[in-house]
XYZ file of C-alpha atoms in Angstrom:
377
model
C -58.262 -96.664 21.141
C -60.551 -99.114 22.983
C -62.480 -97.745 25.943
C -61.653 -99.407 29.254
C -64.618 -100.942 31.091
C -66.034 -98.657 33.759
C -66.336 -99.709 37.388
C -70.046 -100.388 36.924
C -69.402 -102.482 33.824
C -66.790 -104.555 35.658
C -69.151 -105.080 38.586
C -71.896 -106.162 36.203
C -69.496 -108.532 34.447
C -68.519 -110.164 37.757
C -72.175 -110.618 38.649
C -72.952 -112.254 35.312
C -69.911 -114.516 35.634
C -71.017 -115.554 39.121
C -74.521 -116.299 37.854
C -73.107 -118.391 35.026
C -70.994 -120.481 37.413
C -73.874 -120.938 39.855
C -76.244 -122.121 37.134
C -73.748 -124.721 35.958
C -73.058 -125.966 39.476
C -76.770 -126.251 40.253
C -77.314 -128.418 37.189
C -74.176 -130.554 37.420
C -72.336 -132.856 39.779
C -69.235 -131.388 41.558
C -66.879 -129.862 38.981
C -63.218 -128.848 38.836
C -62.123 -125.360 37.816
C -61.184 -126.678 34.393
C -64.611 -128.264 33.929
C -66.347 -125.114 35.158
C -64.354 -122.934 32.773
C -65.234 -125.209 29.854
C -68.972 -125.233 30.627
C -69.236 -121.489 31.280
C -66.877 -120.308 28.561
C -64.889 -118.242 31.071
C -61.132 -118.219 31.337
C -59.646 -120.363 34.074
C -58.425 -117.236 35.901
C -61.904 -115.663 35.841
C -63.465 -118.947 36.938
C -61.057 -119.162 39.875
C -61.883 -115.576 40.915
C -65.615 -116.313 40.807
C -65.212 -119.580 42.721
C -63.220 -117.783 45.418
C -65.950 -115.146 45.823
C -68.759 -117.719 45.908
C -66.860 -119.714 48.528
C -66.572 -116.614 50.691
C -70.285 -115.897 50.354
C -71.298 -119.460 51.191
C -72.907 -120.320 47.855
C -70.485 -123.125 46.993
C -68.239 -125.479 48.912
C -64.912 -127.033 48.032
C -64.908 -130.817 48.324
C -62.144 -132.836 49.946
C -59.603 -134.319 47.483
C -60.400 -137.779 46.153
C -58.500 -140.473 48.040
C -55.778 -142.193 45.985
C -55.372 -139.395 43.433
C -51.899 -139.286 41.903
C -50.222 -135.873 41.992
C -51.827 -132.676 43.184
C -55.601 -133.277 43.292
C -57.833 -130.871 41.375
C -60.149 -128.761 43.491
C -63.805 -129.608 42.997
C -66.735 -127.337 43.757
C -70.368 -128.052 44.594
C -73.396 -125.780 44.869
C -74.583 -125.445 48.470
C -78.298 -126.043 48.375
C -78.267 -125.887 52.179
C -76.806 -122.374 52.210
C -80.261 -120.827 52.566
C -83.924 -121.592 53.078
C -86.996 -120.667 51.036
C -90.620 -120.338 52.169
C -93.532 -121.024 49.803
C -97.166 -120.561 50.840
C -100.440 -121.359 49.067
C -103.445 -119.500 50.493
C -106.547 -121.073 48.984
C -110.240 -120.991 49.663
C -110.250 -124.427 51.346
C -106.661 -124.826 52.561
C -103.410 -123.147 53.503
C -100.220 -125.003 52.578
C -96.774 -123.792 53.649
C -93.443 -125.409 52.820
C -89.789 -124.735 53.602
C -87.241 -125.813 50.986
C -83.539 -125.539 50.312
C -82.104 -123.513 47.416
C -82.851 -126.324 44.952
C -86.507 -126.474 45.949
C -86.244 -129.726 47.898
C -89.039 -129.690 50.486
C -87.700 -129.941 54.047
C -90.994 -129.537 55.874
C -94.572 -128.625 55.047
C -97.837 -127.999 56.864
C -101.345 -128.143 55.453
C -104.322 -126.614 57.266
C -107.937 -127.028 56.144
C -109.942 -123.807 56.256
C -113.547 -122.982 55.598
C -114.143 -120.917 52.444
C -116.598 -118.835 54.466
C -114.245 -117.486 57.158
C -113.306 -113.824 57.086
C -110.025 -112.017 56.622
C -108.919 -111.860 60.250
C -109.454 -115.552 60.979
C -107.807 -116.638 57.711
C -104.725 -114.498 58.409
C -104.486 -115.894 61.944
C -104.581 -119.460 60.597
C -102.002 -118.463 58.012
C -99.659 -117.201 60.753
C -100.036 -120.433 62.725
C -99.385 -122.522 59.606
C -96.189 -120.620 58.751
C -94.931 -120.712 62.340
C -95.538 -124.467 62.564
C -93.747 -125.066 59.249
C -90.678 -123.044 60.230
C -90.455 -124.811 63.580
C -90.816 -128.218 61.954
C -87.949 -127.404 59.591
C -85.782 -126.165 62.451
C -85.575 -122.738 60.827
C -85.923 -119.271 62.315
C -87.604 -116.468 60.330
C -84.313 -114.638 59.745
C -82.920 -117.733 57.979
C -85.528 -117.482 55.221
C -83.838 -115.849 52.250
C -87.010 -115.251 50.258
C -90.732 -115.980 50.469
C -93.202 -116.705 47.677
C -96.938 -116.434 48.321
C -99.807 -117.681 46.162
C -103.283 -116.251 46.598
C -106.599 -116.615 44.886
C -107.694 -113.469 43.055
C -105.902 -110.720 41.136
C -102.655 -109.577 42.747
C -100.829 -106.353 41.924
C -97.085 -105.799 41.709
C -96.813 -104.698 45.341
C -98.262 -107.905 46.789
C -101.780 -106.625 47.434
C -104.929 -108.529 46.431
C -106.756 -106.268 43.962
C -109.857 -108.438 43.579
C -111.055 -111.738 45.019
C -114.542 -113.123 44.562
C -113.765 -116.590 45.941
C -112.651 -115.628 49.466
C -114.679 -113.305 51.743
C -113.047 -110.008 52.781
C -109.914 -110.832 50.777
C -109.963 -107.928 48.320
C -107.486 -105.289 49.495
C -105.396 -107.571 51.738
C -101.733 -106.508 51.600
C -100.151 -109.944 51.804
C -96.609 -108.707 51.201
C -96.822 -106.357 54.183
C -98.393 -109.069 56.329
C -95.626 -111.563 55.548
C -92.885 -109.041 56.236
C -94.038 -109.129 59.848
C -93.488 -112.902 59.841
C -90.237 -113.191 57.856
C -87.743 -110.358 57.294
C -86.518 -111.325 53.805
C -87.986 -110.359 50.400
C -91.616 -111.345 49.775
C -93.269 -111.837 46.379
C -96.993 -112.498 45.938
C -98.748 -113.849 42.847
C -102.037 -115.368 41.704
C -102.336 -119.092 42.442
C -103.145 -120.194 38.869
C -100.113 -118.379 37.535
C -97.866 -120.003 40.128
C -99.279 -123.451 39.372
C -98.298 -122.841 35.739
C -94.854 -121.693 36.872
C -94.392 -124.920 38.859
C -95.251 -127.031 35.809
C -92.774 -125.099 33.685
C -90.089 -125.367 36.391
C -90.140 -129.074 37.197
C -93.501 -130.447 36.121
C -94.941 -132.000 32.970
C -94.348 -128.749 31.020
C -90.653 -128.318 31.857
C -89.590 -128.978 28.259
C -92.328 -126.865 26.637
C -91.977 -123.213 25.689
C -95.666 -122.312 25.324
C -98.257 -123.745 27.706
C -101.854 -123.180 28.746
C -102.363 -124.359 32.324
C -105.948 -125.034 33.414
C -106.747 -125.085 37.121
C -109.752 -127.419 37.139
C -111.646 -127.520 40.390
C -114.534 -125.871 42.191
C -113.048 -122.741 40.656
C -111.603 -122.647 37.132
C -108.539 -120.575 36.319
C -105.610 -120.420 33.933
C -101.940 -119.553 33.733
C -99.902 -118.945 30.591
C -96.291 -119.790 29.822
C -94.918 -117.981 26.757
C -91.413 -118.676 25.469
C -90.645 -120.500 28.707
C -91.658 -117.611 30.977
C -94.733 -116.933 33.067
C -96.893 -114.394 31.254
C -98.508 -111.848 33.561
C -99.740 -109.183 31.158
C -99.686 -105.396 31.586
C -101.920 -105.360 34.665
C -101.122 -108.880 35.903
C -104.492 -110.129 34.630
C -103.355 -112.377 31.759
C -105.319 -115.626 31.493
C -108.358 -114.340 33.415
C -110.714 -115.357 30.633
C -113.096 -116.805 33.218
C -114.210 -113.250 33.983
C -116.025 -113.307 30.633
C -119.430 -114.960 31.224
C -119.520 -116.306 27.666
C -116.410 -118.374 28.424
C -118.545 -120.660 30.591
C -116.160 -121.067 33.500
C -118.448 -119.490 36.080
C -121.330 -121.867 35.345
C -119.281 -125.016 34.623
C -119.322 -126.551 38.159
C -123.115 -126.242 38.311
C -123.451 -129.310 36.056
C -121.733 -131.356 38.772
C -123.737 -129.843 41.634
C -127.017 -130.477 39.797
C -126.140 -134.179 39.609
C -125.364 -134.248 43.343
C -128.828 -132.882 44.109
C -127.768 -130.986 47.199
C -124.601 -132.874 48.089
C -121.213 -131.175 48.074
C -118.698 -133.959 47.373
C -118.029 -133.437 43.679
C -115.759 -136.486 43.622
C -118.930 -138.605 43.759
C -119.851 -137.407 40.272
C -116.513 -138.500 38.854
C -116.696 -141.854 40.646
C -120.135 -142.518 39.184
C -118.967 -141.442 35.714
C -115.998 -143.789 36.015
C -118.451 -146.612 36.776
C -120.449 -145.813 33.662
C -123.405 -143.945 35.201
C -124.998 -142.212 32.209
C -126.349 -139.232 34.125
C -122.965 -138.664 35.758
C -121.236 -138.926 32.383
C -123.683 -136.351 31.040
C -122.897 -134.009 33.949
C -119.143 -134.362 33.366
C -119.587 -133.675 29.647
C -121.565 -130.535 30.471
C -118.791 -129.366 32.773
C -116.140 -130.071 30.139
C -118.118 -128.311 27.381
C -118.225 -125.148 29.454
C -114.558 -125.040 30.442
C -113.592 -125.942 26.858
C -114.969 -122.653 25.527
C -112.485 -120.535 27.475
C -109.736 -123.116 27.030
C -110.249 -123.043 23.256
C -109.999 -119.263 23.209
C -106.660 -119.461 25.034
C -105.394 -122.221 22.728
C -106.405 -120.278 19.628
C -104.630 -117.191 20.967
C -101.406 -118.808 22.159
C -101.138 -121.948 19.959
C -99.339 -123.800 22.788
C -97.408 -127.038 22.737
C -99.283 -128.286 25.793
C -102.476 -127.874 27.729
C -101.828 -128.953 31.320
C -104.711 -129.846 33.638
C -104.107 -129.294 37.333
C -106.157 -128.546 40.406
C -108.453 -130.756 42.425
C -110.294 -132.266 39.460
C -107.018 -133.406 37.858
C -107.318 -136.518 40.047
C -110.234 -137.502 37.791
C -108.385 -136.791 34.559
C -109.275 -140.266 33.260
C -112.867 -139.097 32.739
C -112.007 -135.489 31.778
C -109.196 -135.607 29.233
C -110.923 -137.377 26.347
C -114.086 -135.209 26.469
C -111.866 -132.106 26.660
C -109.805 -133.259 23.679
C -112.973 -133.765 21.638
C -114.176 -130.267 22.491
C -110.815 -128.724 21.594
C -110.855 -130.664 18.320
C -114.218 -129.092 17.661
C -113.130 -125.468 18.189
C -109.366 -125.266 17.653
C -107.396 -125.200 14.430
C -104.762 -127.396 16.081
C -105.351 -129.321 19.289
C -102.228 -129.383 21.461
C -101.155 -132.309 23.577
C -103.094 -132.528 26.851
C -101.168 -133.607 29.935
C -102.134 -133.962 33.588
C -100.189 -132.394 36.451
C -98.403 -134.791 38.785
C -98.204 -132.339 41.675
C -101.661 -132.825 43.125
C -102.387 -130.333 45.893
C -98.760 -129.166 46.131
C -98.440 -127.546 42.696
C -99.378 -124.003 43.715
C -97.070 -123.995 46.760
C -94.196 -125.298 44.622
C -94.859 -122.443 42.219
C -94.605 -120.064 45.175
C -91.232 -121.629 46.020
C -90.071 -121.065 42.456
C -91.227 -117.435 42.645
C -89.124 -116.959 45.787
C -86.120 -118.633 44.147
C -86.448 -116.254 41.200
C -86.165 -113.396 43.679
C -82.970 -114.900 45.103
C -81.543 -115.356 41.629
C -82.461 -111.800 40.636
C -80.466 -110.378 43.549
C -77.336 -111.888 42.047
C -77.532 -109.390 39.240
C -77.416 -106.596 41.799
C -74.454 -108.013 43.658
C -76.598 -108.706 46.722
C -75.576 -112.301 47.244
C -76.812 -113.239 50.714
C -74.175 -114.413 53.162
C -74.920 -117.906 54.426
C -77.260 -117.880 57.399
C -76.915 -121.572 58.169
């Protein structure tokens, strides 16, 4: 005798069926019930039940019949990207960037605020609040319409959304960002390290979206890394995976000094890359020194992970034309197999987009618990 599914099993099955239908609709043009059933592998009856529930919850919409159709027109369904809103925020040492998107990650409005790396906790949080408020208002969205919020921060972040350690930003260690954001927006809040979220953005819709194993290098005034393993962001046991820069022998702490030495007291590092691009030998030597230092830690990560790609992002990625070849030569020197090196196309928005993806993952995870939000728009 076969055991009948329990109530919990049936509920779980409905949730998985709903997730399957939603994934197909998000990746496809409007589909009929027959097409949905074929792509999901569900029976037509089960597909119709799921579609009815998703219609009621505001996740999908039924399109008007096609004009001129002979006979009874087939019902077609489309994912409602406008059913909810997502907030993604990048809190960096030199800027705060907030963006509001729909459920497909399409940016509806964003605000960027320049901040001094020397300001303290209270002033940075106040500027953060103003940036978020301005972004919501510009998108025509109230805080209660935000389904989920993703936050990127420099430093190590624990699972509760608190900054465990931050050397780059004054008074930032110990800040409970999750609690702070819950006073701004009532929905779920997830907080993660900025390098990890930049890697997540590349894996989601960037140059690494077709790669399973990736080393992401944040190249800028600060060097960091994020790891994608088997298509998923790798955090490690204590959320400290990829923090090889903490090891002095890796060279990441001293790497920018080569560029500052060339400037001789100036602070616009872009001048070094411009001079190197024009063939200035001393500038080229400074860039090679910088690359040699970051290549030590990068090689250790490549040797450990054996990735398909190394992706360069961050502020210095704009000067990839003078960085990539020296980096490839250094990796050839140390690695058993040098992976393909690609440059991020996101510019300054990569980390914030990763925060959006983090928030979307939270929304998707709630589907497994049957907590599909009712449309707020």
